[in-house]
Amino acid sequence: MPRTTVRDGLCCLSAYLEELGAMELKKFKMYLRTATETGEGTIPWGRMETAGPLEMAQLLVAHFGIGEAWLLALSIFDRIQRKDLWERGQREDLVRDIPPGGPSSLGSQSACSLEFFPGTPRKDPRETYRDYVRRKFRLMEDRNARLGECVNLSHRYTRLLLVKEHSNPVWAQQKLLDTGQGHARTVAHQASLIQMETLFEPDEERPEPPRTVVLQGAAGMGKSMLAHKVMLDWADGRLFQDRFDYLFYINCREMNRSAPERSAQDLISSCWPEPSAPLQELLQELLRVPERLLFIIDGFDELKPSFHDPRGPWCLCWEEKRPTELLLSSLIRKKLLPEMSLLITTRPTALEKLHRLLEHPRHVEILGFSEEERKEYFYKYFHNAEQAGQVFNFVRDNEPLFTLCFVPLVCWVVCTCLKQQLEGGGLLRQTSRTTTAVYMLYLLSLMQPKPGSPTLQSPPNQRGLCSLAADGLWNQKILFEEQDLRKHGLDGADVSSFLNMNIFQKDINCEKFYSFIHLSFQEFFAAMYYILDGADSGSRPDHSLTRLMNEYGFSERSFLALTVRFLFGLLNEETKSYLEKSLCWKVSPRIKVELLEWIQSKALSEGSTLQVGSLEFLSCLYEIQEEDFIQQALSHFQVVVVSNITTKMEHMVSSFCLKNCRSVLVLHLCGGAYSTDEEDGARGTSGHQTLLAQSPERNVLPDAYSDQLATALSTNPNLIELALYHNALGSRGVKLLCQGLRHPNCKLQNLRLKRCRFCSAACQDLRAALITNRNLMRMDLSSNALGLPGVKLLCEGLRHPKCRLQMIQLRKCQLEAGACQELASVLSANRHLVELDLTGNALEDSGLRLLCQGLKHPACRLQILWLFGMDLSKTTHRELAVLRGTKPYLDIGC
């Protein structure tokens, strides 16, 4: 009789366990725990406790082999009073396959020792490897974990938003902290989202499963944690079971310092739990079905430059030893085993280099946490539900801080800081709203005094730590050797204290190398290098503040972007007070002056128009949160144009800074992509077209946005033009804005509110502004759902004797024939109105006849009338032609 296979035995054992009731299965686990607690094959209780019948069978077979697993199960069936299962199990081939003399019960100590029998089938190498992967990836250490502290990855991991994305390096990693609400657009387009389970599945574009998946994400987006979770879920039987037999994890940090020469066989051996075990048989199996292999290459962007384009013949043989750069490059380029699959994680900055090595990869981008996942993360982080709810509600009420929590790393920083405040017995308090403030709070939490100590534990030689960070930044280096530490005056004692304090950690996988806990924290300390009093940046022109700013140039794509934002944020008076009073770190008083001088110099050389890099510039000013500094910085510009404002955070940044401008004449804030084609109505667009399709699909902006812009109107007597294209103000926002328009100090002449998502209710406030503000001459309200009620209110203001408006644009405002009677009355009463744009409204012939009555009035001063995009009859066109003849100065476009 043929020997029973492991697969058959596993299925049979699982079927027996499925016959147990819930309470019986629980008893089975308790007896199994007692019976095996003295043996070497003990199954961790944490894994047994939640296991179902199938997983329980897998655990038994994986730990003891199929024969021993049956003997254990039969003995426990007997003890939990399931004689039927015990008797039936005795007749199974699995029992008869065990040779005579083998133990039949666990009643004796010798049986409890669980020694393997000669007749027991050898353990499946895949199960051996899965067990090793579980042990390696089950537990994780937090960045500030103390000795022995760890967290179950499955208990902490929170689902990330993944979206299919082609290579697009424009999404630079340095913008990771201010893209919060931009996720709403992605979530709204569900078709582009992808689940982890379908990364290697075909889709409409790819009829064949992709062999390479590139997982891109900015710093702190959770790329490595996701890679670890893939490994763990595969080992636990929850992911890629029908797709891959083996997954191998390659850490690019380790590859940087691996042996100079390695073979692919060596690489597999380093991933295997028992290097001494014979691997030739395994390797032969891998080579037979290479399409069942998945290599996870984690952190491609961290590889040294020599890995990106190595020179020399490719590695084509498993046994051949080649330079490590060539070996890894051969894997990525599919020169070695082209049928295998790859999952590569990287930051966006390395996408172009990676793209040159790959052929038709699937690109997937990590967007971080949705709002629901943020809440889930808080509840997973805090084991106490009451605490979790308290902290989550606190953070949610602080919109900018909550927005930043879409980045998993920032979410962890916020939870870490607030947890320490709770444990200290203090009430949660309102924290600052900037990125720098979040990182400063994290730094302070790391330096909290030990019990009985009255002062914070400031790390020794902070200058050396900051200069190490800056030096690494300029050289784009994140791994440091001991000689690097010595160069900056950091000896072994300093490093040991940083490890204990979790400011500067020793990489647990590369013991001879050191790194900051994350690149963003390296950038944080690099910024401090430039502000600390007595820092030697002046003695090193290559590291000077001037070079830093010139290299950065307010470009969001610069690798220095986050560092410069931190630099501005650290100069905030409250933050500086933390550094000087709490940490005893002296801040140079010259830095603010030098920054203002640099901004002035840039404005003099490039002109008084701030447009290129304007949002990045305002983001830096937002970090400092000081009105006097912002006013001085913006005093050199007369025109400010901020384009593609796509998130609430970006709107808040812009409005906060610009409320403090005192010399700007023209201000344009453009949300997202909007049409600038002045003839867009000429394509026959109907006035009945739904405005929702033309407006941004996102919530109305917070009141604070409009309130701050109203402040700019009332405090800047020089501002004469304000354009808010594609800003979701809503009627409430327009109401607040009009408060600024009615202020005596407001000298605005041109107001453009195209596509700002307000309706007729806002026209009541616009009417009051038209009457009160006698400087206002031009107004664009296009692509807002005003309708007849809104036009009636506007016309009340336009007919008022105090109204001085000369031009009004009402394109695509859902106006119909009835609105023309109101507009005709304006034409006969307003002696200042010279231009009217009604393009894209369904006025029809009847409406135009009413409008012509006003145009014919002797008091009408209108010179330009736009009527594009209307379906008018020949009779109406003839009437308009006659009107042109009687009023030659009237230009009618239709």
PDB file of N, CA and C in Angstrom, residues 60 102 167 172 182 200 216 251-252 254 278 333 368 370 434 451 480 490 515 542 546 624 626 638 747 754 769 867:
ATOM      1  N   LEU A  60      -0.284  21.481  13.345  1.00  0.00           N
ATOM      2  CA  LEU A  60       0.129  20.164  13.837  1.00  0.00           C
ATOM      3  C   LEU A  60       1.101  19.496  12.869  1.00  0.00           C
ATOM      4  N   GLY A 102       5.898   2.115  17.473  1.00  0.00           N
ATOM      5  CA  GLY A 102       5.711   3.554  17.605  1.00  0.00           C
ATOM      6  C   GLY A 102       4.737   3.839  18.710  1.00  0.00           C
ATOM      7  N   SER A 167       4.432  54.965 -13.932  1.00  0.00           N
ATOM      8  CA  SER A 167       5.592  55.694 -13.454  1.00  0.00           C
ATOM      9  C   SER A 167       5.398  57.194 -13.643  1.00  0.00           C
ATOM     10  N   ALA A 172       6.901  63.693  -6.122  1.00  0.00           N
ATOM     11  CA  ALA A 172       8.151  63.581  -5.371  1.00  0.00           C
ATOM     12  C   ALA A 172       7.848  63.249  -3.917  1.00  0.00           C
ATOM     13  N   GLY A 182      -6.150  64.997  -0.766  1.00  0.00           N
ATOM     14  CA  GLY A 182      -6.101  64.578  -2.158  1.00  0.00           C
ATOM     15  C   GLY A 182      -6.510  63.137  -2.342  1.00  0.00           C
ATOM     16  N   PHE A 200      -0.867  40.536  -8.551  1.00  0.00           N
ATOM     17  CA  PHE A 200      -0.319  39.753  -9.660  1.00  0.00           C
ATOM     18  C   PHE A 200      -1.424  39.129 -10.517  1.00  0.00           C
ATOM     19  N   GLN A 216       5.366  51.737  -5.270  1.00  0.00           N
ATOM     20  CA  GLN A 216       6.010  53.010  -4.971  1.00  0.00           C
ATOM     21  C   GLN A 216       5.244  53.752  -3.884  1.00  0.00           C
ATOM     22  N   ASN A 251      16.396  42.487   1.595  1.00  0.00           N
ATOM     23  CA  ASN A 251      16.487  43.836   2.146  1.00  0.00           C
ATOM     24  C   ASN A 251      17.640  44.565   1.468  1.00  0.00           C
ATOM     25  N   CYS A 252      17.334  45.659   0.777  1.00  0.00           N
ATOM     26  CA  CYS A 252      18.363  46.355   0.009  1.00  0.00           C
ATOM     27  C   CYS A 252      19.417  46.998   0.900  1.00  0.00           C
ATOM     28  N   GLU A 254      20.714  45.577   3.494  1.00  0.00           N
ATOM     29  CA  GLU A 254      21.675  44.506   3.730  1.00  0.00           C
ATOM     30  C   GLU A 254      22.508  44.231   2.490  1.00  0.00           C
ATOM     31  N   PRO A 278      20.790  20.309   3.432  1.00  0.00           N
ATOM     32  CA  PRO A 278      21.055  20.176   1.989  1.00  0.00           C
ATOM     33  C   PRO A 278      20.034  20.969   1.188  1.00  0.00           C
ATOM     34  N   ARG A 333      16.576  42.597 -13.732  1.00  0.00           N
ATOM     35  CA  ARG A 333      16.442  42.664 -15.186  1.00  0.00           C
ATOM     36  C   ARG A 333      15.900  41.373 -15.792  1.00  0.00           C
ATOM     37  N   GLY A 368      -1.358  55.705   1.407  1.00  0.00           N
ATOM     38  CA  GLY A 368      -1.474  55.849   2.852  1.00  0.00           C
ATOM     39  C   GLY A 368      -2.831  55.420   3.367  1.00  0.00           C
ATOM     40  N   SER A 370      -6.827  55.944   4.384  1.00  0.00           N
ATOM     41  CA  SER A 370      -8.058  56.712   4.230  1.00  0.00           C
ATOM     42  C   SER A 370      -8.478  57.178   5.620  1.00  0.00           C
ATOM     43  N   THR A 434       1.680  72.330  12.551  1.00  0.00           N
ATOM     44  CA  THR A 434       2.626  72.160  11.463  1.00  0.00           C
ATOM     45  C   THR A 434       3.339  70.822  11.538  1.00  0.00           C
ATOM     46  N   PRO A 451      11.755  58.589  35.779  1.00  0.00           N
ATOM     47  CA  PRO A 451      11.108  58.870  37.069  1.00  0.00           C
ATOM     48  C   PRO A 451      12.122  59.391  38.081  1.00  0.00           C
ATOM     49  N   PHE A 480      25.367  54.800   7.900  1.00  0.00           N
ATOM     50  CA  PHE A 480      26.639  55.353   8.355  1.00  0.00           C
ATOM     51  C   PHE A 480      27.477  54.276   9.031  1.00  0.00           C
ATOM     52  N   LEU A 490      31.106  61.436  17.349  1.00  0.00           N
ATOM     53  CA  LEU A 490      30.176  60.531  18.020  1.00  0.00           C
ATOM     54  C   LEU A 490      30.907  59.227  18.317  1.00  0.00           C
ATOM     55  N   SER A 515      21.760  54.174  11.391  1.00  0.00           N
ATOM     56  CA  SER A 515      20.909  55.057  10.591  1.00  0.00           C
ATOM     57  C   SER A 515      19.942  55.777  11.509  1.00  0.00           C
ATOM     58  N   ASP A 542      30.420  74.349   1.192  1.00  0.00           N
ATOM     59  CA  ASP A 542      29.604  73.338   0.513  1.00  0.00           C
ATOM     60  C   ASP A 542      28.384  72.946   1.315  1.00  0.00           C
ATOM     61  N   THR A 546      23.392  79.409   2.435  1.00  0.00           N
ATOM     62  CA  THR A 546      23.168  79.977   1.099  1.00  0.00           C
ATOM     63  C   THR A 546      23.111  78.882   0.050  1.00  0.00           C
ATOM     64  N   ILE A 624       6.660  78.380   9.792  1.00  0.00           N
ATOM     65  CA  ILE A 624       7.187  79.288  10.815  1.00  0.00           C
ATOM     66  C   ILE A 624       6.068  79.905  11.649  1.00  0.00           C
ATOM     67  N   GLU A 626       4.596  82.749  11.907  1.00  0.00           N
ATOM     68  CA  GLU A 626       4.814  84.068  12.510  1.00  0.00           C
ATOM     69  C   GLU A 626       4.454  85.151  11.505  1.00  0.00           C
ATOM     70  N   GLN A 638       4.687  91.567  -5.821  1.00  0.00           N
ATOM     71  CA  GLN A 638       3.461  92.297  -6.135  1.00  0.00           C
ATOM     72  C   GLN A 638       2.396  91.393  -6.742  1.00  0.00           C
ATOM     73  N   LYS A 747      -9.727  97.651  -1.180  1.00  0.00           N
ATOM     74  CA  LYS A 747      -9.622  98.430  -2.418  1.00  0.00           C
ATOM     75  C   LYS A 747      -9.665  97.520  -3.650  1.00  0.00           C
ATOM     76  N   LYS A 754     -14.679  81.923 -10.289  1.00  0.00           N
ATOM     77  CA  LYS A 754     -15.116  80.929 -11.258  1.00  0.00           C
ATOM     78  C   LYS A 754     -15.028  79.528 -10.663  1.00  0.00           C
ATOM     79  N   ALA A 769     -22.055  93.450  -1.221  1.00  0.00           N
ATOM     80  CA  ALA A 769     -20.705  93.886  -1.561  1.00  0.00           C
ATOM     81  C   ALA A 769     -20.709  94.829  -2.757  1.00  0.00           C
ATOM     82  N   LEU A 867     -22.497  85.986 -26.055  1.00  0.00           N
ATOM     83  CA  LEU A 867     -23.648  85.077 -26.086  1.00  0.00           C
ATOM     84  C   LEU A 867     -23.297  83.748 -26.754  1.00  0.00           C
TER      85      LEU A 867
END
